[in-house]
mmCIF file of C-alpha atoms in Angstrom:
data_model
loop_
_atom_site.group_PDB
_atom_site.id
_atom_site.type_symbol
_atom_site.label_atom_id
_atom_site.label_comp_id
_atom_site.label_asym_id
_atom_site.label_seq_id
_atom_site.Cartn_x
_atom_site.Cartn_y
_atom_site.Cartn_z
ATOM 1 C CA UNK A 1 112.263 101.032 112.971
ATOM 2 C CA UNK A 2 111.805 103.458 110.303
ATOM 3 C CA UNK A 3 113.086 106.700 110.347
ATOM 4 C CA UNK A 4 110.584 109.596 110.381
ATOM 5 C CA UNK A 5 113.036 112.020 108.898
ATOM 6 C CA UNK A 6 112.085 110.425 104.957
ATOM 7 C CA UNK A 7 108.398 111.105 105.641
ATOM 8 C CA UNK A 8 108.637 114.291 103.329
ATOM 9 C CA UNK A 9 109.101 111.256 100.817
ATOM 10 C CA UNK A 10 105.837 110.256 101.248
ATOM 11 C CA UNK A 11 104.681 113.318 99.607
ATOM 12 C CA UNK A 12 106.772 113.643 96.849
ATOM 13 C CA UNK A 13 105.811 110.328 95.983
ATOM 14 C CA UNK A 14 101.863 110.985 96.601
ATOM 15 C CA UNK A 15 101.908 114.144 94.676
ATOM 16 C CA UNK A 16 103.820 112.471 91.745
ATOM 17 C CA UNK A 17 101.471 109.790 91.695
ATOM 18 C CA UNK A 18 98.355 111.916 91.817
ATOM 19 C CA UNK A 19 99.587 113.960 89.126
ATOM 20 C CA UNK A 20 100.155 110.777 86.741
ATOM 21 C CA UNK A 21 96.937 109.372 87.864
ATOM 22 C CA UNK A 22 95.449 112.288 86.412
ATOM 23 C CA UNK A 23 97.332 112.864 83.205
ATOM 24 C CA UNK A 24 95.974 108.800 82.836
ATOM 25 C CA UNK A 25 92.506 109.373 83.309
ATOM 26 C CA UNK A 26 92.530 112.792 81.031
ATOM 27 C CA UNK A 27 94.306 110.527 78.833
ATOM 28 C CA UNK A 28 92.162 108.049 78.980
ATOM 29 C CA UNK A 29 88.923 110.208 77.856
ATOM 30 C CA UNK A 30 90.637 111.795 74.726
ATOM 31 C CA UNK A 31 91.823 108.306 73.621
ATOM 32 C CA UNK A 32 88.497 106.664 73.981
ATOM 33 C CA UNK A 33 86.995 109.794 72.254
ATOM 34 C CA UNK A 34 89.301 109.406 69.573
ATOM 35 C CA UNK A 35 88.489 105.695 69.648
ATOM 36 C CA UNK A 36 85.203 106.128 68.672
ATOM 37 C CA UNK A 37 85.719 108.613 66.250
ATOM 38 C CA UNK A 38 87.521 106.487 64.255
ATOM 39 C CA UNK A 39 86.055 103.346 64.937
ATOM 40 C CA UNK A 40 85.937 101.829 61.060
ATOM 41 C CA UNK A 41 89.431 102.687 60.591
ATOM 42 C CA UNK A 42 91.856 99.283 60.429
ATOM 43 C CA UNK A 43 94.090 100.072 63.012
ATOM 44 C CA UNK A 44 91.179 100.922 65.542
ATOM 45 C CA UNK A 45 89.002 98.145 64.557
ATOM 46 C CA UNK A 46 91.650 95.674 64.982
ATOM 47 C CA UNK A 47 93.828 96.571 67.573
ATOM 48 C CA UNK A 48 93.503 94.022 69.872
ATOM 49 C CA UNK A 49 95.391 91.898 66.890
ATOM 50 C CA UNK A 50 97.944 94.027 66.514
ATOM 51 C CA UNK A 51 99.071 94.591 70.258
ATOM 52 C CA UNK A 52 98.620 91.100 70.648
ATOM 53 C CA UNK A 53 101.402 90.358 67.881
ATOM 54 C CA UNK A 54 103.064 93.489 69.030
ATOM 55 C CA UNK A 55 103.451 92.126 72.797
ATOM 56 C CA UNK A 56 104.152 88.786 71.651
ATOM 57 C CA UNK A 57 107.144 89.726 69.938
ATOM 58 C CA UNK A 58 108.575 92.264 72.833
ATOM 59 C CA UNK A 59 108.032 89.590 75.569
ATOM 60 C CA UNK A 60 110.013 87.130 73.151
ATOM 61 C CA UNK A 61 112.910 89.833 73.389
ATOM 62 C CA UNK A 62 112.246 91.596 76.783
ATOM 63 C CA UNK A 63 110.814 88.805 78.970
ATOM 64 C CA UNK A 64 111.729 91.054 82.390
ATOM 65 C CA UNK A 65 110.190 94.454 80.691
ATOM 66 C CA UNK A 66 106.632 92.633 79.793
ATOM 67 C CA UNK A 67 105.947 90.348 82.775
ATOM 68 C CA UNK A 68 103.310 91.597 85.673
ATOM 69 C CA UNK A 69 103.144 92.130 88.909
ATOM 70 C CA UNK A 70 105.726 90.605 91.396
ATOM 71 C CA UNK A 71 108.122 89.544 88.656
ATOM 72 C CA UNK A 72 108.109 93.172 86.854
ATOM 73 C CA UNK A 73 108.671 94.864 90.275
ATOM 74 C CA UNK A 74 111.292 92.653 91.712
ATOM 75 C CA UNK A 75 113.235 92.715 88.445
ATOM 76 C CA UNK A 76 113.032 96.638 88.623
ATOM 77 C CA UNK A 77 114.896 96.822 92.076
ATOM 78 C CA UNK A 78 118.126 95.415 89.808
ATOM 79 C CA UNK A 79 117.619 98.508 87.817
ATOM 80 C CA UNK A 80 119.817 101.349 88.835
ATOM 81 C CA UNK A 81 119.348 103.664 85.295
ATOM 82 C CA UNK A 82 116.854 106.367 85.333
ATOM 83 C CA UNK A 83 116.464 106.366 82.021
ATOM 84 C CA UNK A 84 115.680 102.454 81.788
ATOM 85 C CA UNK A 85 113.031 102.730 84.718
ATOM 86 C CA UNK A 86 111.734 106.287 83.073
ATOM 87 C CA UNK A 87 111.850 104.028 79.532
ATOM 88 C CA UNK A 88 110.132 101.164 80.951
ATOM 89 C CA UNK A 89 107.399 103.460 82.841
ATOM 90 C CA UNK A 90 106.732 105.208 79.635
ATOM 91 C CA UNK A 91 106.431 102.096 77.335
ATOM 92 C CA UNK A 92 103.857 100.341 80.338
ATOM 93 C CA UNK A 93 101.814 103.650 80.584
ATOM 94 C CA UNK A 94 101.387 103.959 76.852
ATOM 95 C CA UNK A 95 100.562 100.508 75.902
ATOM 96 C CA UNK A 96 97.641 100.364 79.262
ATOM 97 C CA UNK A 97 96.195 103.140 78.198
ATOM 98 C CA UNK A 98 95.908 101.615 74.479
ATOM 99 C CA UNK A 99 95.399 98.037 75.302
ATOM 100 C CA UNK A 100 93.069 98.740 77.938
ATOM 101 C CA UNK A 101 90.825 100.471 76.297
ATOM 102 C CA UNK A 102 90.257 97.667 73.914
ATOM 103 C CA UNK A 103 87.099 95.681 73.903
ATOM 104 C CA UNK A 104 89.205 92.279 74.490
ATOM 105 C CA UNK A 105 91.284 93.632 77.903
ATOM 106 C CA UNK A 106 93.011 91.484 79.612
ATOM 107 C CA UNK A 107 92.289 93.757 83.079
ATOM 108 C CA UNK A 108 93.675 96.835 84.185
ATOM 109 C CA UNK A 109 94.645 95.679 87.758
ATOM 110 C CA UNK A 110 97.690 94.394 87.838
ATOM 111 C CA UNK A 111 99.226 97.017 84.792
ATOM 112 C CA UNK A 112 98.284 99.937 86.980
ATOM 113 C CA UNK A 113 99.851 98.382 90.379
ATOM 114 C CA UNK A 114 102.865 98.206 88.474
ATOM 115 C CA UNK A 115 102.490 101.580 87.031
ATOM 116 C CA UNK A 116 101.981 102.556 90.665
ATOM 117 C CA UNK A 117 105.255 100.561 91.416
ATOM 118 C CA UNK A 118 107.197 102.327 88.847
ATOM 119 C CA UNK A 119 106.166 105.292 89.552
ATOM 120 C CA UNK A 120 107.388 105.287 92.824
ATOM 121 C CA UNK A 121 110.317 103.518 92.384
ATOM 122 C CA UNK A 122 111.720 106.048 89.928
ATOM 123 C CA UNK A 123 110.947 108.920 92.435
ATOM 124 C CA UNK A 124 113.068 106.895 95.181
ATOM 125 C CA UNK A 125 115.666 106.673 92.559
ATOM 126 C CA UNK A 126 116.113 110.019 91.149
ATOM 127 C CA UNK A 127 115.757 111.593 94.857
ATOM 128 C CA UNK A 128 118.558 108.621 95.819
ATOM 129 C CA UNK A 129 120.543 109.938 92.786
ATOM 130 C CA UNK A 130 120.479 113.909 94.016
ATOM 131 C CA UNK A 131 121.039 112.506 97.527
ATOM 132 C CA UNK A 132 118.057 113.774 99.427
ATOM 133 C CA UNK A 133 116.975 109.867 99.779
ATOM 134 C CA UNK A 134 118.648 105.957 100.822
ATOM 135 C CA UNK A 135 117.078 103.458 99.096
ATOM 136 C CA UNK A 136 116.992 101.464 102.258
ATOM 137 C CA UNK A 137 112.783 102.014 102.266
ATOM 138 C CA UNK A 138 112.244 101.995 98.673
ATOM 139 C CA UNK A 139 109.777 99.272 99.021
ATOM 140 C CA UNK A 140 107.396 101.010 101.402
ATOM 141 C CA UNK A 141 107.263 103.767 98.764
ATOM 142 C CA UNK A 142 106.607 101.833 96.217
ATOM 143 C CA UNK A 143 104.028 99.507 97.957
ATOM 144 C CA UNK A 144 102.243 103.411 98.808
ATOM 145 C CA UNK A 145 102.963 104.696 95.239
ATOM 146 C CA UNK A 146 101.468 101.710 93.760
ATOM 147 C CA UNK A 147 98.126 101.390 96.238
ATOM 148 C CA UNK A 148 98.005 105.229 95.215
ATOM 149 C CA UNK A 149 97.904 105.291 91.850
ATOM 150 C CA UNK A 150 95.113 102.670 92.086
ATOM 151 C CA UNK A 151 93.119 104.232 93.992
ATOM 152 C CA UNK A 152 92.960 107.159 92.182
ATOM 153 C CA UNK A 153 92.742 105.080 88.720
ATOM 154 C CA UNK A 154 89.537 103.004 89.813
ATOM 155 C CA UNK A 155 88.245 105.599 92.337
ATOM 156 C CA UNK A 156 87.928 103.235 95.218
ATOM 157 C CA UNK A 157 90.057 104.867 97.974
ATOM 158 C CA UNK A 158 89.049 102.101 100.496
ATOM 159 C CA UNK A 159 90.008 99.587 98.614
ATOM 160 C CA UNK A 160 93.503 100.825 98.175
ATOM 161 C CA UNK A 161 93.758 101.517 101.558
ATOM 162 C CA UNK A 162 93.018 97.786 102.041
ATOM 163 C CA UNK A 163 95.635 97.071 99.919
ATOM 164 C CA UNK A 164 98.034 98.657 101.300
ATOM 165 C CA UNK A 165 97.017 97.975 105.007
ATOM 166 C CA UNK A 166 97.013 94.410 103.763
ATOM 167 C CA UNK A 167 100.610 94.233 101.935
ATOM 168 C CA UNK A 168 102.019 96.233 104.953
ATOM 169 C CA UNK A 169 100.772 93.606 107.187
ATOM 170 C CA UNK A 170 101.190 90.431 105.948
ATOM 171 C CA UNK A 171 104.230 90.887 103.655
ATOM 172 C CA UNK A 172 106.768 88.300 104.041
ATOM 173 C CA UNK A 173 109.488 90.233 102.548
ATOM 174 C CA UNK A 174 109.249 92.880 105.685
ATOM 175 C CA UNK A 175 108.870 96.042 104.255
ATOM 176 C CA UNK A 176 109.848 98.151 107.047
ATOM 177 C CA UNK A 177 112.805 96.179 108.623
#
């Protein structure tokens, strides 16, 4: 049932989401270089501290913003504001690339799924917003934004072609009905 007309969507979404894949991995090597340059310094040294207390008091406040997986992409569907989702992608790439880069990570899984998520969510939304786009399929594209960006993140394309093949598949909430 889906309509083969929004398949140029599928590449604005991939290309988006290669492009931020990239700008985290470059990102990624600078901020562990600078890391390790300043390894004695407070901050540095005890970051894991501080974005602990950090987090702790956001998710107090913005329970919805700070939660993983499922939760953080349902509760962006109810989120029509391209500047909340663009605020929201922002604050979630910054702090991964910060807190997972620390020697006490919690994992880098889940965080870059829902980078993935956002990612592609905000594309459907700003092409919705021009009107090149219905947001009738926004789940598909986020399901392929967010398989994507992992991929590219971890390097294992298999693996996110797994996932996807796998959330396609057995998804109860029909993706492409």
């Amino acid at each position: 049932d889906y309509n083969c007309e929004y398949i140029y969507i599928l590449l604005i979404v991939g290309v988006i989401s290669v492009l931020f894949a990239y700008l985290f991995n470059i990102l990624t090597y600078y901020i562990k270089n600078l890391f390790n340059k300043y390894k004695d310094n407070f901050i540095v040294k005890y970051r894991g501290f501080l974005l602990f207390i950090i987090f702790g008091i956001l998710a107090f406040f913005f329970i919805n913003f700070m939660g993983n997986g499922l939760n953080s992409i349902g509760f962006i569907y109810g989120v029509s504001s391209l500047v909340v989702v663009a605020l929201i992608f922002l604050f979630r790439f910054f702090m991964t690339l910060v807190y997972g880069l620390g020697k006490v990570s919690g994992g880098l899984v889940v965080p870059t799924l829902v980078i993935g998520g956002l990612i592609g969510y905000f594309t459907c939304l700003l092409l919705s917003k021009i009107g090149l786009f219905d947001l009738y399929y926004v789940s598909l594209y986020v399901v392929v934004s967010m398989c994507l960006f992992f991929s590219l993140i971890f390097k294992m394309p298999y693996t996110g072609a797994m996932l996807f093949v796998s959330t396609i598949l057995y998804s109860n909430c029909n993706i492409l009905d």
